[in-house]
């Protein structure tokens, strides 16, 4: 990549949540291996983001690479309508194996947002099939479920990403976000707002949808498992399906294979994505119970009305299967435990820092919530100069490193954050 390539990118290519006139700088990465990203100038930087929760086993992983190469020789793609193939079957067998028994019907999709759309459509069709008109979803504030329209409609309405479309979006019900924090004491009052909303709207609600334990884009907050336990109880009580969005948290990130395990609950519909393929391909899945799947199939439409072109893509399924095989060897538990210990050791003392509002660590997630908005452009330049890749947003600097990260590199990530906090130029007062 030369300067003219970068100028071309600047002029013609959109990046996530960016401006076409005055975008933040984009750093050219030409390759990646293990926990390192290699810049155009040959410099290697330590990855603190796992490419947004996805690259859990590191870049250029030999086993994941091999699974793709082996599959490419057999077949890269074939339509899923009227056709099936070993790659999808193997993956779905694995998914059934690692999720609760009750979840036995799998819909493969192409991205997280689509998995959410599918989960919401399933809920709507479920009630249609039962002869009830239910169009409202109940969720909690500070949530994030993706960027497509229906996913936006259940993401936090005050969040700047989605507020632009607020007049176009269907209106759903938002309970107060949980206040009780993971690891602290539970206060029964926390569930009141949710409790009232579900009771008052019980005949209109098609489903409840939430992120389990960790609210990601909505503020990197960790809430009390009791909240989720109560939600499950209330959903059971009013016979309303519960959709759990494990797209960010799934596959070990929080210290459990799935974050809902902290609350000992089982969802009626489970959405997974991001780390499903170890960050190798875009793939997601919506998994539900036989009851919901069969009710939908017995309905007026006789079928579930969704079917993406690249549904069940053999390459994506093959690499997801290998990714889960790696996880099933159970090294991840120790990896997450070690990451958690070091993040706690290195980040918790920053709680005393005058620019810090709160420090929190759960599994392989470390969050430094600052008192001030961060100047992303300046802080990122500093991070790169010091050999790390960390991408803050709003007032949050957070680490979600690949599970394979070594102690030394992880400490370095934390040290660079700690140093950045001392620089007044990186914050907007
Ligand atoms: C990223 C994310 C999504 C959307 O997934 P995409 O693959 O970006 O469409 C949905 N829910 C949660 C919790 C996420 O973190």
Short mmCIF file of C-alpha atoms and ligand atoms in Angstrom, two decimals, residues 17 52-53 110-114 116 144-147 211 214 216-217 245-249 273-274 282 284, ligand 1:
data_model
loop_
_atom_site.label_atom_id
_atom_site.label_comp_id
_atom_site.label_asym_id
_atom_site.label_seq_id
_atom_site.Cartn_x
_atom_site.Cartn_y
_atom_site.Cartn_z
CA UNK A 17 -19.44 4.70 11.42
CA UNK A 52 -14.25 -6.67 17.60
CA UNK A 53 -14.57 -9.82 19.76
CA UNK A 110 -24.53 -14.32 7.56
CA UNK A 111 -23.99 -11.66 10.25
CA UNK A 112 -24.94 -10.78 13.80
CA UNK A 113 -27.55 -8.21 12.85
CA UNK A 114 -29.23 -10.73 10.57
CA UNK A 116 -31.18 -10.71 15.44
CA UNK A 144 -27.10 -2.94 21.36
CA UNK A 145 -28.25 -5.56 18.88
CA UNK A 146 -26.93 -4.43 15.50
CA UNK A 147 -27.37 -1.89 12.73
CA UNK A 211 -27.58 -9.07 25.91
CA UNK A 214 -22.37 -7.68 29.39
CA UNK A 216 -21.34 -4.04 24.84
CA UNK A 217 -21.65 -1.03 22.53
CA UNK A 245 -27.99 -12.00 22.17
CA UNK A 246 -24.64 -13.74 22.78
CA UNK A 247 -23.11 -12.30 19.62
CA UNK A 248 -20.39 -10.43 21.55
CA UNK A 249 -20.20 -12.56 24.70
CA UNK A 273 -21.98 -14.55 15.77
CA UNK A 274 -18.66 -12.66 16.00
CA UNK A 282 -18.79 -13.76 8.62
CA UNK A 284 -23.97 -16.19 12.70
C1 LIG B 1 -21.79 -6.87 17.00
C2 LIG B 1 -23.08 -7.17 17.64
C3 LIG B 1 -24.24 -7.36 16.86
C4 LIG B 1 -24.27 -7.19 15.37
O1 LIG B 1 -23.44 -8.08 14.70
P1 LIG B 1 -22.91 -7.73 13.23
O2 LIG B 1 -22.18 -8.96 12.81
O3 LIG B 1 -22.03 -6.53 13.36
O4 LIG B 1 -24.11 -7.44 12.39
C5 LIG B 1 -25.42 -7.68 17.54
N1 LIG B 1 -25.44 -7.80 18.89
C6 LIG B 1 -24.35 -7.63 19.64
C7 LIG B 1 -24.44 -7.79 21.12
C8 LIG B 1 -23.14 -7.29 19.05
O5 LIG B 1 -22.06 -7.09 19.81
#
